[in-house]
Coordinates of C-alpha atoms and ligand atoms in Angstrom, one line a residue:
M1 CA -27.5 -3.0 21.9
T2 CA -29.6 -2.8 18.7
P3 CA -28.0 -1.4 15.5
A4 CA -30.3 1.7 15.9
E5 CA -29.1 2.2 19.5
L6 CA -25.5 1.9 18.4
L7 CA -26.0 4.4 15.6
R8 CA -27.5 6.8 18.1
R9 CA -24.6 6.3 20.5
V10 CA -22.0 7.1 17.9
H11 CA -23.9 9.9 16.1
G12 CA -21.6 12.9 15.7
C13 CA -18.6 11.1 17.2
A14 CA -15.0 10.9 16.2
F15 CA -12.2 8.7 17.5
D16 CA -11.3 10.9 20.4
D17 CA -14.9 10.7 21.8
F18 CA -14.3 7.2 23.0
L19 CA -12.2 5.0 25.2
L20 CA -12.6 1.2 25.3
S21 CA -13.2 -0.6 28.6
P22 CA -10.4 -3.1 29.4
Q23 CA -11.4 -6.8 29.5
F24 CA -9.8 -9.9 31.0
S25 CA -6.7 -10.5 28.9
V26 CA -6.1 -13.9 27.4
V27 CA -2.9 -13.5 25.4
A28 CA 0.5 -14.4 26.8
R29 CA 2.5 -12.0 24.7
R30 CA 1.5 -8.9 22.8
D31 CA 3.7 -9.9 19.8
P32 CA 2.7 -9.0 16.2
A33 CA 4.5 -12.2 15.1
R34 CA 2.0 -14.3 17.1
I35 CA -1.2 -12.4 17.1
D36 CA -3.3 -12.8 13.9
L37 CA -4.0 -9.4 12.4
T38 CA -5.2 -10.8 9.0
S39 CA -7.9 -8.6 7.4
R40 CA -9.6 -8.4 4.0
L41 CA -8.6 -5.5 1.8
T42 CA -11.1 -6.4 -0.9
T43 CA -13.5 -9.3 -1.5
K44 CA -10.5 -11.3 -2.9
L45 CA -7.3 -9.7 -1.4
V46 CA -6.2 -10.3 2.1
L47 CA -3.6 -8.5 4.1
K48 CA -1.7 -10.0 7.0
R49 CA -1.5 -6.4 8.5
P50 CA -4.5 -4.1 8.1
I51 CA -2.6 -1.0 7.0
V52 CA -2.7 0.9 3.7
S53 CA -0.7 4.0 2.9
A54 CA -2.7 6.8 1.4
N55 CA -2.6 7.7 -2.3
M56 CA -1.2 11.1 -1.7
D57 CA 1.7 12.6 -3.8
T58 CA 3.6 13.4 -0.6
V59 CA 3.1 10.0 0.9
T60 CA 3.0 7.0 -1.5
R61 CA 5.3 6.3 -4.3
A62 CA 7.3 3.1 -4.9
P63 CA 9.6 3.3 -1.9
M64 CA 6.7 3.7 0.5
A65 CA 4.6 1.0 -1.3
I66 CA 7.6 -1.4 -1.1
V67 CA 7.9 -1.0 2.7
Q68 CA 4.2 -1.2 3.3
A69 CA 3.9 -4.5 1.3
E70 CA 7.1 -5.9 3.0
E71 CA 5.5 -5.2 6.4
G72 CA 2.3 -6.9 5.4
G73 CA 0.2 -3.9 4.3
L74 CA -0.3 -2.2 1.0
G75 CA 0.6 1.1 -0.7
I76 CA -1.7 2.9 -3.1
I77 CA 0.3 4.9 -5.7
D78 CA -1.4 8.3 -6.1
R79 CA -2.5 9.7 -9.5
G80 CA -0.7 13.0 -8.9
F81 CA 0.8 13.0 -12.3
R82 CA -0.4 15.4 -15.0
P83 CA -3.3 14.1 -17.2
G84 CA -1.9 12.2 -20.2
E85 CA 1.3 11.5 -18.2
I86 CA 0.5 8.0 -17.3
E87 CA 4.0 6.6 -17.5
G88 CA 5.1 8.1 -14.2
Q89 CA 2.5 6.2 -12.3
V90 CA 3.1 3.0 -14.3
R91 CA 6.8 3.3 -13.6
E92 CA 6.2 3.3 -9.8
I93 CA 4.1 0.1 -10.2
Q94 CA 6.8 -1.5 -12.2
I95 CA 9.4 -0.6 -9.6
V96 CA 7.4 -2.3 -6.8
K97 CA 6.6 -5.4 -8.9
R98 CA 10.2 -5.9 -9.7
T99 CA 11.6 -5.3 -6.2
Q100 CA 11.3 -8.8 -4.9
H101 CA 10.3 -11.9 -6.6
G102 CA 9.5 -15.5 -5.8
V103 CA 9.9 -16.5 -9.5
V104 CA 11.3 -13.8 -11.8
S105 CA 9.0 -14.5 -14.7
D106 CA 10.7 -12.0 -17.0
P107 CA 14.4 -11.9 -16.1
Y108 CA 16.7 -9.7 -18.0
T109 CA 18.1 -11.6 -21.0
I110 CA 20.9 -11.2 -23.5
P111 CA 21.9 -13.0 -26.7
P112 CA 25.1 -15.1 -26.7
D113 CA 26.8 -13.0 -29.5
A114 CA 26.3 -9.7 -27.6
G115 CA 29.5 -7.9 -26.6
L116 CA 30.5 -7.9 -22.9
E117 CA 30.3 -4.1 -22.9
Q118 CA 26.6 -4.4 -23.8
A119 CA 26.1 -6.9 -20.9
I120 CA 27.8 -4.6 -18.4
Q121 CA 25.7 -1.7 -19.5
L122 CA 22.5 -3.8 -19.1
M123 CA 23.6 -4.9 -15.6
Q124 CA 24.3 -1.3 -14.6
R125 CA 21.0 0.1 -16.1
S126 CA 18.8 -2.6 -14.5
G127 CA 20.7 -3.0 -11.3
V128 CA 20.6 -6.8 -11.9
G129 CA 23.7 -8.9 -11.3
T130 CA 22.7 -11.9 -13.4
L131 CA 21.7 -12.0 -17.0
V132 CA 20.1 -15.0 -18.6
V133 CA 21.6 -15.9 -22.0
V134 CA 19.0 -17.0 -24.5
D135 CA 18.8 -17.7 -28.2
A136 CA 16.3 -16.1 -30.6
A137 CA 13.7 -18.7 -29.7
R138 CA 14.3 -17.7 -26.0
R139 CA 15.9 -21.1 -25.2
L140 CA 18.2 -21.1 -22.2
L141 CA 21.9 -21.1 -23.2
G142 CA 23.6 -20.0 -20.0
L143 CA 23.9 -17.4 -17.2
L144 CA 26.2 -14.4 -17.1
T145 CA 27.0 -12.9 -13.7
E146 CA 28.8 -9.8 -12.6
R147 CA 31.7 -12.0 -11.6
D148 CA 32.0 -13.3 -15.2
V149 CA 32.5 -9.8 -16.6
R150 CA 34.8 -8.4 -14.0
F151 CA 38.3 -7.5 -15.2
V152 CA 37.6 -8.7 -18.7
S153 CA 38.7 -6.4 -21.5
G154 CA 38.9 -6.7 -25.3
A155 CA 36.2 -7.9 -27.7
A156 CA 34.9 -10.8 -25.7
R157 CA 31.4 -12.0 -26.3
V158 CA 28.8 -13.1 -23.8
A159 CA 29.1 -16.7 -25.0
D160 CA 32.8 -16.7 -24.1
R161 CA 32.2 -15.8 -20.5
M162 CA 28.9 -17.3 -19.5
T163 CA 28.3 -20.5 -17.6
P164 CA 26.7 -22.8 -20.2
A165 CA 23.3 -24.4 -19.5
Q166 CA 24.9 -27.9 -19.4
R167 CA 26.8 -26.8 -16.3
L168 CA 23.9 -25.2 -14.5
T169 CA 21.2 -26.7 -12.3
V170 CA 18.0 -26.2 -14.2
H171 CA 14.5 -27.1 -13.3
E172 CA 11.9 -28.1 -15.9
G173 CA 8.5 -26.7 -15.3
T174 CA 7.2 -24.5 -12.5
I175 CA 8.2 -25.0 -8.9
G176 CA 7.1 -23.7 -5.4
I177 CA 9.4 -21.6 -3.3
D178 CA 10.0 -24.4 -0.7
E179 CA 10.9 -27.0 -3.3
A180 CA 13.1 -24.5 -5.2
E181 CA 15.0 -23.8 -1.9
R182 CA 15.5 -27.6 -1.4
V183 CA 16.9 -28.0 -4.9
M184 CA 19.2 -25.0 -4.6
V185 CA 20.6 -26.2 -1.2
E186 CA 21.1 -29.7 -2.6
H187 CA 23.0 -28.5 -5.6
K188 CA 24.7 -25.6 -3.8
V189 CA 23.6 -23.0 -6.3
K190 CA 22.3 -19.5 -5.9
K191 CA 20.3 -19.2 -9.2
L192 CA 17.8 -21.7 -10.5
P193 CA 16.6 -21.1 -14.1
L194 CA 13.2 -22.6 -15.0
V195 CA 12.6 -23.9 -18.5
E196 CA 9.8 -25.6 -20.5
S197 CA 10.5 -29.1 -21.8
G198 CA 11.9 -27.7 -25.1
G199 CA 14.4 -25.5 -23.2
R200 CA 12.5 -22.2 -23.5
L201 CA 13.0 -19.9 -20.5
L202 CA 10.1 -19.8 -18.0
G203 CA 11.8 -17.8 -15.2
L204 CA 14.5 -17.5 -12.7
I205 CA 14.6 -18.0 -8.9
T206 CA 17.4 -16.5 -6.8
A207 CA 18.6 -17.4 -3.3
R208 CA 18.5 -13.7 -2.4
D209 CA 14.8 -13.5 -3.1
I210 CA 14.1 -16.8 -1.2
S211 CA 15.9 -15.5 1.9
K212 CA 13.9 -12.3 1.7
H213 CA 10.7 -14.4 1.6
R214 CA 11.9 -16.1 4.8
R215 CA 12.7 -12.9 6.5
Q216 CA 9.4 -11.3 5.7
P217 CA 6.8 -13.9 6.4
F218 CA 3.9 -11.3 6.6
A219 CA 4.7 -9.5 3.3
T220 CA 1.8 -8.9 0.9
R221 CA 2.7 -10.9 -2.2
D222 CA 1.0 -12.0 -5.4
A223 CA 0.9 -15.6 -6.7
Q224 CA 4.3 -15.2 -8.3
G225 CA 5.8 -14.0 -5.0
R226 CA 6.1 -10.3 -6.1
L227 CA 5.0 -7.5 -3.7
R228 CA 1.5 -6.3 -4.3
V229 CA 0.7 -2.7 -4.9
G230 CA -2.4 -0.6 -5.7
A231 CA -2.9 2.6 -7.8
A232 CA -5.5 5.3 -7.7
I233 CA -7.4 6.7 -10.7
G234 CA -10.0 9.5 -11.0
A235 CA -13.5 9.2 -12.4
T236 CA -13.2 11.5 -15.4
G237 CA -10.6 12.5 -18.0
D238 CA -7.9 9.9 -18.7
Y239 CA -9.0 7.4 -16.0
L240 CA -9.8 4.5 -18.3
E241 CA -6.6 4.8 -20.3
R242 CA -4.7 5.1 -17.0
A243 CA -6.4 2.0 -15.6
A244 CA -5.6 0.1 -18.8
E245 CA -1.9 1.0 -18.5
L246 CA -1.8 0.2 -14.8
I247 CA -3.4 -3.1 -15.3
R248 CA -0.9 -3.9 -18.1
A249 CA 1.9 -3.2 -15.6
E250 CA 0.2 -5.8 -13.3
V251 CA -1.1 -3.5 -10.6
D252 CA -3.0 -5.6 -8.0
V253 CA -5.9 -3.3 -7.3
I254 CA -7.3 -0.1 -8.7
V255 CA -8.9 2.6 -6.5
I256 CA -11.3 5.0 -8.0
D257 CA -10.7 7.8 -5.6
I258 CA -12.7 11.0 -5.6
A259 CA -13.7 13.4 -2.8
H260 CA -17.4 12.6 -3.0
G261 CA -17.9 9.0 -4.2
H262 CA -21.7 9.0 -3.8
S263 CA -22.2 10.7 -7.1
V264 CA -23.3 10.4 -10.6
V265 CA -19.7 10.8 -11.8
M266 CA -18.8 7.7 -9.7
A267 CA -21.7 5.6 -11.0
S268 CA -20.6 6.2 -14.6
A269 CA -16.9 5.6 -13.8
I270 CA -17.7 2.2 -12.1
E271 CA -19.9 1.2 -15.0
Q272 CA -17.3 2.1 -17.6
F273 CA -14.6 0.4 -15.6
R274 CA -16.5 -2.8 -15.3
R275 CA -17.5 -2.8 -19.0
R276 CA -13.8 -2.4 -20.0
F277 CA -11.9 -4.4 -17.3
G278 CA -14.5 -7.0 -16.1
G279 CA -14.0 -8.2 -12.6
F280 CA -10.6 -6.6 -12.0
E281 CA -10.1 -5.8 -8.3
L282 CA -11.7 -2.4 -7.7
I283 CA -12.0 -0.2 -4.6
A284 CA -14.1 3.0 -4.8
G285 CA -14.6 6.0 -2.5
N286 CA -14.9 8.1 -0.6
V287 CA -18.3 7.8 1.1
G288 CA -19.4 8.5 4.7
T289 CA -23.0 7.5 4.8
A290 CA -25.1 4.3 4.7
E291 CA -26.6 5.3 1.3
G292 CA -23.1 6.1 0.0
A293 CA -21.8 2.7 1.0
R294 CA -24.8 0.8 -0.4
F295 CA -24.6 2.8 -3.6
L296 CA -21.0 1.6 -4.2
V297 CA -21.7 -2.0 -3.2
E298 CA -24.8 -2.2 -5.5
R299 CA -22.5 -1.2 -8.4
G300 CA -20.3 -4.1 -7.7
V301 CA -17.1 -2.7 -6.2
D302 CA -14.8 -5.0 -4.3
G303 CA -13.9 -2.6 -1.5
V304 CA -15.4 0.7 -0.1
K305 CA -13.3 3.6 1.1
V306 CA -14.9 5.5 4.0
G307 CA -14.0 9.0 5.1
I308 CA -15.5 12.3 4.3
G309 CA -13.2 15.0 5.8
P310 CA -11.4 13.3 8.7
G311 CA -8.0 13.4 7.0
G312 CA -5.1 15.4 8.5
G313 CA -4.5 17.4 5.3
C314 CA -8.2 18.0 4.6
T315 CA -10.2 21.2 4.8
T316 CA -13.5 19.9 3.3
R317 CA -15.4 20.3 6.5
I318 CA -14.0 23.8 7.1
T319 CA -14.7 25.0 3.6
T320 CA -18.0 23.3 2.9
S321 CA -19.5 22.4 6.3
F322 CA -20.2 18.9 4.9
G323 CA -18.7 15.7 6.2
V324 CA -19.3 12.9 8.7
P325 CA -17.4 12.4 11.9
Q326 CA -15.4 9.2 11.2
V327 CA -16.7 6.9 13.9
Q328 CA -20.3 7.7 12.8
A329 CA -19.3 7.2 9.2
L330 CA -17.7 3.8 9.9
V331 CA -20.5 2.4 12.0
E332 CA -23.2 3.6 9.5
C333 CA -21.4 2.1 6.5
R334 CA -20.6 -1.2 8.3
L335 CA -24.2 -1.6 9.4
A336 CA -25.4 -0.7 5.9
I337 CA -23.3 -3.3 4.0
G338 CA -22.5 -5.9 6.7
D339 CA -19.6 -8.1 5.7
R340 CA -20.5 -8.2 2.0
V341 CA -17.6 -5.9 0.9
P342 CA -14.6 -4.9 3.0
I343 CA -14.3 -1.3 4.2
I344 CA -11.1 0.8 4.3
A345 CA -11.3 3.4 7.1
D346 CA -9.7 6.3 5.5
G347 CA -8.2 9.3 7.4
G348 CA -8.1 10.8 10.9
I349 CA -5.8 8.2 12.5
S350 CA -3.5 10.7 14.2
R351 CA -2.4 8.5 17.1
D352 CA -1.8 4.7 17.2
G353 CA -4.7 4.0 19.5
A354 CA -7.1 5.4 16.9
L355 CA -6.1 2.6 14.6
A356 CA -7.7 0.0 16.9
L357 CA -10.9 2.2 17.0
A358 CA -11.0 2.5 13.2
L359 CA -10.7 -1.3 12.9
L360 CA -13.4 -1.9 15.5
F361 CA -16.0 0.6 14.4
G362 CA -16.1 -0.7 10.8
G363 CA -12.8 -0.7 9.0
D364 CA -11.4 -4.0 7.8
T365 CA -8.3 -2.1 7.0
A366 CA -7.2 1.5 7.7
M367 CA -5.7 4.0 5.3
L368 CA -3.2 6.5 6.8
G369 CA -1.5 9.6 5.3
S370 CA -0.1 12.1 7.8
A371 CA 1.0 9.3 10.2
F372 CA 3.6 8.4 7.6
A373 CA 4.5 12.0 6.6
G374 CA 8.1 13.1 6.7
T375 CA 9.5 9.6 6.7
L376 CA 12.4 8.6 4.5
E377 CA 10.2 6.7 2.0
T378 CA 7.9 9.7 1.3
P379 CA 8.5 11.6 -1.9
G380 CA 9.8 15.1 -1.9
E381 CA 12.9 17.2 -1.0
I382 CA 14.0 17.9 2.5
V383 CA 14.2 21.6 3.3
H384 CA 15.9 23.1 6.3
K385 CA 14.0 25.8 8.2
P386 CA 15.2 27.8 11.1
V387 CA 13.2 27.1 14.3
V388 CA 13.5 29.1 17.5
L389 CA 13.9 26.9 20.5
P390 CA 11.4 27.9 23.2
E391 CA 14.0 27.8 26.0
G392 CA 16.2 30.7 25.0
Q393 CA 17.1 32.7 21.9
R394 CA 18.8 29.9 20.0
T395 CA 17.7 29.1 16.5
V396 CA 18.3 25.7 15.0
R397 CA 17.9 24.5 11.5
V398 CA 15.4 21.6 11.3
P399 CA 14.8 19.3 8.3
F400 CA 11.3 19.3 7.0
K401 CA 9.3 17.6 4.3
V402 CA 6.0 18.8 2.7
L403 CA 2.7 17.1 3.4
R404 CA -0.2 18.3 1.4
G405 CA -3.7 17.2 0.8
M406 CA -4.5 15.9 -2.7
A407 CA -7.1 18.7 -3.0
S408 CA -4.7 21.4 -1.8
I409 CA -4.0 24.1 -4.3
G410 CA -0.4 23.0 -4.6
A411 CA -1.3 19.4 -5.5
I412 CA -4.0 20.6 -7.9
K413 CA -1.6 22.9 -9.6
D414 CA 1.0 20.2 -10.0
R415 CA -1.3 17.8 -11.7
L416 CA -3.9 20.3 -13.1
D417 CA -6.5 18.0 -11.8
V418 CA -9.4 19.5 -13.8
E419 CA -8.9 16.8 -16.3
D420 CA -11.1 18.0 -19.2
A421 CA -10.5 21.7 -18.9
A422 CA -8.2 23.2 -21.4
E423 CA -7.9 26.5 -19.6
V424 CA -7.4 26.3 -15.9
D425 CA -8.4 29.2 -13.6
L426 CA -6.7 28.2 -10.4
D427 CA -8.4 30.8 -8.4
A428 CA -11.7 29.4 -9.3
I429 CA -10.8 25.9 -8.0
G430 CA -12.2 25.4 -4.5
A431 CA -9.1 23.9 -2.7
E432 CA -10.1 21.4 0.0
G433 CA -6.7 20.5 1.3
L434 CA -3.8 21.9 3.4
E435 CA -0.1 22.1 2.7
T436 CA 2.1 21.8 5.7
S437 CA 5.7 21.2 6.7
V438 CA 6.4 18.2 8.8
P439 CA 9.7 17.3 10.5
A440 CA 11.7 14.9 8.3
R441 CA 12.5 11.6 10.1
G442 CA 13.9 8.1 9.5
S443 CA 12.3 5.1 7.9
V444 CA 8.6 4.4 8.0
R445 CA 9.3 0.8 8.9
P446 CA 9.6 1.3 12.7
V447 CA 6.5 3.6 12.5
I448 CA 4.5 0.7 11.1
Q449 CA 6.0 -1.8 13.5
D450 CA 5.2 0.3 16.5
M451 CA 1.6 0.8 15.2
L452 CA 1.2 -3.0 15.0
K453 CA 2.7 -3.6 18.4
H454 CA 0.2 -1.1 19.8
L455 CA -2.6 -2.8 17.9
C456 CA -1.6 -6.1 19.5
S457 CA -1.7 -4.4 22.9
A458 CA -5.2 -3.2 22.2
I459 CA -6.2 -6.7 21.3
S460 CA -4.8 -7.9 24.6
Y461 CA -6.7 -5.2 26.6
G462 CA -9.8 -6.1 24.7
G463 CA -9.7 -9.7 25.9
A464 CA -9.3 -11.1 22.5
E465 CA -6.8 -13.5 20.8
S466 CA -6.8 -11.9 17.3
L467 CA -8.0 -8.9 15.5
A468 CA -11.0 -10.9 14.1
D469 CA -11.7 -12.1 17.6
L470 CA -11.7 -8.6 19.0
R471 CA -14.1 -7.4 16.3
R472 CA -16.5 -10.3 17.0
S473 CA -16.4 -9.6 20.7
F474 CA -17.0 -5.8 20.2
W475 CA -19.9 -6.2 17.7
S476 CA -21.6 -8.9 19.8
D477 CA -21.8 -6.5 22.8
P478 CA -20.6 -2.9 22.1
D479 CA -21.9 -1.8 25.5
R480 CA -19.1 -3.8 27.2
Y481 CA -16.5 -1.8 25.4
L482 CA -17.8 1.7 24.7
I483 CA -17.0 4.6 27.1
R484 CA -18.2 7.9 25.8
L485 CA -15.9 10.6 27.2
S486 CA -16.8 13.8 29.0
A487 CA -14.7 16.9 28.1
A488 CA -12.6 16.3 31.2
A489 CA -12.1 12.6 30.4
R490 CA -11.1 13.5 26.9
R491 CA -8.5 16.0 28.3
E492 CA -7.3 13.4 30.7
S493 CA -7.0 10.8 27.9
Y494 CA -5.7 12.6 24.8
D495 CA -4.5 16.1 25.6
R496 CA -0.9 16.0 26.5
S497 CA 0.2 19.6 26.0
Ligands
XMP1 P1 -4.7 11.2 7.3 O1 -5.5 11.7 8.5 O2 -4.2 9.8 7.6 O3 -5.8 11.0 6.1 O4 -3.7 12.1 6.9 C1 -5.4 10.6 4.9 C2 -6.6 10.8 3.9 O5 -7.0 12.2 3.8 C3 -7.7 12.3 2.6 N1 -7.2 13.5 1.9 C4 -7.9 14.6 1.6 N2 -9.1 15.0 1.9 N3 -8.8 17.1 0.9 C5 -9.6 16.2 1.5 O6 -10.8 16.5 1.7 C6 -7.5 16.8 0.6 O7 -6.8 17.6 0.0 C7 -7.0 15.5 1.0 N4 -5.8 14.9 0.8 C8 -6.0 13.6 1.4 C9 -7.5 11.1 1.8 O8 -8.7 10.3 1.9 C10 -6.4 10.4 2.5 O9 -6.3 9.0 2.3

């Protein structure tokens, strides 16, 4: 099939317009631990699982981003904080970056002459059970653990209770995780401080972090072993200042996220961003057309976010009649930019099977919002609402959480997202998002894991050995796979009411 024929075939189509034809299966087990799902998030960043949680203020804050990264994907922290209030977003990044480390490069430290009371307070405030004792030149003097301060009263000082450096196992220089584990096992220690040749503290490795590494082999980590996380900014107002603070907090990727990314506002934002932050990893969106995708790639972004109006909390198409059905958008953008820059398929994945379609039609990774809504890791309070059971007159109180589009009037009101306007006339803002209640449920972790299992099953049905293999096979002969559904076939496939 030529690209032009494929484009004609998917014109006006969404995920539910298609089924894929099963092929001869070649995998022995549909197991996410064995099937390679590696995908590019940006030109430089790779995810072992192709899932990204949406930058929505009812979906992704630190708890969601942590689980996403632990499971091999990535969370993008939304910018739903009031203009000028950048610290809130920065704090979320810091929480993720501090969650889990390979090497803790900036461990909590305390001077030797500090009182134990001060040490206990620092442990409580930081939630850290080991403090590194250093002198004014940051040379390692010892370690102080929770056990050292337990049941001690009076005016004792840190130096009186710490384990001095001479009695510790200390490594000079940097060290890989495997080698660190070997040293710690050999010396039967749970903490390994790293120092320069002069004794200055370089970092700390803990047994707890190493075992987390082992238990989560697919986690998305940076070079220091910390979880990766992204953050969204706008294209006007405080966006450059926000980006500067986020980059200082060591965010891994910035997303310039506006509803219509094929715009003069976006062109200027990318230009300013590049001028100020050079080659820092940058994703931009959203676009839904070939011209839109090319426009972003020509301006040097590292990732393109595709989706105009497919999102669950989105009313853009209803209120403006503009938008592009998501399958058409993905195929158009993929054909326009090839493999030069990775695509994030953003929105409209309301059942697990649609994830496979999003990743075949053009998405290198997929961004999801409503699929994660209501889970434990989403921000927001649980409210109990009475619900009448259909079979009888009984009413039960069901826990709900709010899911709202970032362009819903509620979200706009909360962050006053008209960044340069002093006076805000809320009625004059065209809201393009819904606010809904979704049932509160447990952790997002099994939701992600189920999604990945289903994706592996799709790879098996598709006759491939890995996600990359399935993509190759699909694009080499789309005709072998594509079944355009009749209304009856769609009912048979997807309507289960
Ligand atoms: P899903 O379908 O996974 O989609 O919930 C998530 C994506 O929806 C987009 N989004 C919006 N789009 N108005 C819009 O037009 C909104 O208020 C809105 N809120 C979120 C966004 O791209 C997100 O990643």
